[in-house]
CSV table of C-alpha atoms in Angstrom, one decimal:
chain,number,residue,atom,x,y,z
A,167,MET,CA,-112.0,66.8,160.0
A,168,ASN,CA,-108.7,68.1,161.3
A,169,TYR,CA,-105.5,66.4,160.5
A,170,LYS,CA,-102.5,66.3,162.8
A,171,VAL,CA,-99.6,68.1,161.0
A,172,GLU,CA,-96.2,67.0,162.1
A,173,ILE,CA,-93.1,68.8,160.9
A,174,LEU,CA,-90.3,66.2,161.0
A,175,PRO,CA,-86.8,67.2,162.2
A,176,SER,CA,-85.4,67.2,158.6
A,177,ALA,CA,-88.0,69.9,157.7
A,178,TRP,CA,-87.3,71.9,160.8
A,179,ASN,CA,-83.6,71.9,159.8
A,180,ASP,CA,-84.6,73.0,156.3
A,181,LEU,CA,-86.6,75.9,157.7
A,182,LYS,CA,-83.7,76.9,160.0
A,183,SER,CA,-81.4,77.0,156.9
A,184,ILE,CA,-83.9,79.1,155.0
A,185,GLU,CA,-84.1,81.5,158.0
A,186,ASP,CA,-80.3,81.7,158.2
A,187,TYR,CA,-80.1,82.5,154.5
A,188,TYR,CA,-82.6,85.3,154.6
A,189,ALA,CA,-81.1,86.7,157.8
A,190,LEU,CA,-77.6,86.9,156.2
A,191,GLU,CA,-78.8,88.1,152.8
A,192,PHE,CA,-81.5,90.5,154.1
A,193,ASP,CA,-82.2,90.9,157.8
A,194,ILE,CA,-83.7,89.1,160.7
A,195,GLU,CA,-87.2,90.5,160.2
A,196,THR,CA,-87.3,89.2,156.6
A,197,ALA,CA,-86.1,85.8,157.8
A,198,ILE,CA,-88.8,85.6,160.4
A,199,ASN,CA,-91.5,86.8,157.9
A,200,VAL,CA,-90.4,84.1,155.3
A,201,SER,CA,-90.4,81.4,158.0
A,202,ASP,CA,-93.8,82.5,159.4
A,203,SER,CA,-95.3,82.5,155.9
A,204,ILE,CA,-94.1,79.0,155.3
A,205,LEU,CA,-95.5,77.8,158.6
A,206,ASP,CA,-98.8,79.6,158.0
A,207,LYS,CA,-99.2,77.8,154.7
A,208,ILE,CA,-98.3,74.4,156.3
A,209,GLU,CA,-100.8,75.0,159.0
A,210,LEU,CA,-103.6,75.1,156.4
A,211,LEU,CA,-103.0,71.4,155.8
A,212,GLU,CA,-104.7,70.8,159.2
A,213,THR,CA,-108.1,71.6,157.7
A,214,SER,CA,-107.5,71.6,154.0
A,215,PRO,CA,-105.0,68.9,153.0
A,216,GLU,CA,-106.3,69.0,149.4
A,217,ILE,CA,-104.5,72.3,148.9
A,218,GLY,CA,-101.4,70.1,148.3
A,219,CYS,CA,-100.8,68.7,144.8
A,220,ASP,CA,-98.7,66.0,143.1
A,221,THR,CA,-95.0,66.6,142.8
A,222,PRO,CA,-93.4,66.9,139.3
A,223,ASP,CA,-91.9,63.5,139.9
A,224,SER,CA,-93.9,60.3,139.2
A,225,TRP,CA,-91.7,58.2,141.5
A,226,LEU,CA,-92.5,60.4,144.5
A,227,ASN,CA,-96.2,60.6,143.5
A,228,LYS,CA,-96.5,56.8,143.4
A,229,ARG,CA,-95.2,56.6,146.9
A,230,GLY,CA,-97.8,59.1,148.2
A,231,TYR,CA,-95.6,62.2,148.4
A,232,ARG,CA,-97.3,65.5,147.7
A,233,MET,CA,-96.1,69.1,147.7
A,234,LEU,CA,-97.4,72.4,149.0
A,235,ILE,CA,-96.2,75.6,147.4
A,236,CYS,CA,-95.2,78.2,149.9
A,237,ASP,CA,-94.3,81.2,147.8
A,238,LYS,CA,-90.7,80.5,146.8
A,239,HIS,CA,-90.5,77.3,148.7
A,240,VAL,CA,-92.1,73.9,148.6
A,241,ALA,CA,-93.0,71.6,151.4
A,242,ILE,CA,-92.9,67.8,150.6
A,243,PHE,CA,-95.4,65.9,152.7
A,244,ARG,CA,-97.3,62.6,152.9
A,245,PHE,CA,-100.6,61.5,154.6
A,246,ILE,CA,-100.3,58.6,156.9
A,247,ASP,CA,-103.5,57.6,158.6
A,248,GLU,CA,-105.0,60.9,159.8
A,249,ALA,CA,-101.7,62.8,160.0
A,250,VAL,CA,-99.7,64.9,157.6
A,251,TYR,CA,-96.0,64.5,157.8
A,252,ILE,CA,-93.8,67.3,156.4
A,253,TYR,CA,-90.5,65.8,155.3
A,254,HIS,CA,-88.6,68.6,153.7
A,255,ILE,CA,-88.8,72.2,152.7
A,256,PHE,CA,-87.0,73.3,149.6
A,257,ASP,CA,-86.4,76.4,147.5
A,258,THR,CA,-88.6,76.0,144.3
A,259,ARG,CA,-85.7,77.1,142.1
A,260,ARG,CA,-83.7,73.9,143.0
A,261,ASP,CA,-84.2,70.5,141.7
A,262,TYR,CA,-86.1,69.5,144.8
A,263,PRO,CA,-87.5,66.2,143.5
A,264,LYS,CA,-83.9,65.0,142.9
A,265,LEU,CA,-82.7,66.4,146.2
A,266,PHE,CA,-85.6,64.7,148.1
A,267,LYS,CA,-85.1,61.3,146.5
A,268,LYS,CA,-81.3,61.5,147.3
A,269,GLN,CA,-82.1,62.3,150.9
A,270,LEU,CA,-84.6,59.4,151.1
A,271,LYS,CA,-81.9,57.0,149.8
A,272,ASP,CA,-79.3,58.5,152.2
A,273,ASP,CA,-81.7,57.9,155.2
A,274,LYS,CA,-81.8,54.2,154.5
């Protein structure tokens, strides 16, 4: 079974910020490679959604959020019906559960 994977605008913004960072710190080729690597990993959710795992935060897990590790980044997603929604993409070195919960509360 294939799942529809939808990257929400907030996650696209995160990806753009990641690209901008790598372009400034390294070069445009590195930025594109990092972005493509993240997107390639997210694409795997179409056919293998089980590659995602619980987040390190029980509050997020209870609400159905999961994470997908993409090298130095993590995509936070949730299944709804037969679709996978990507909410945000964070650097794994940040306190992404706290950042994500703050953004959820700010969106309300």
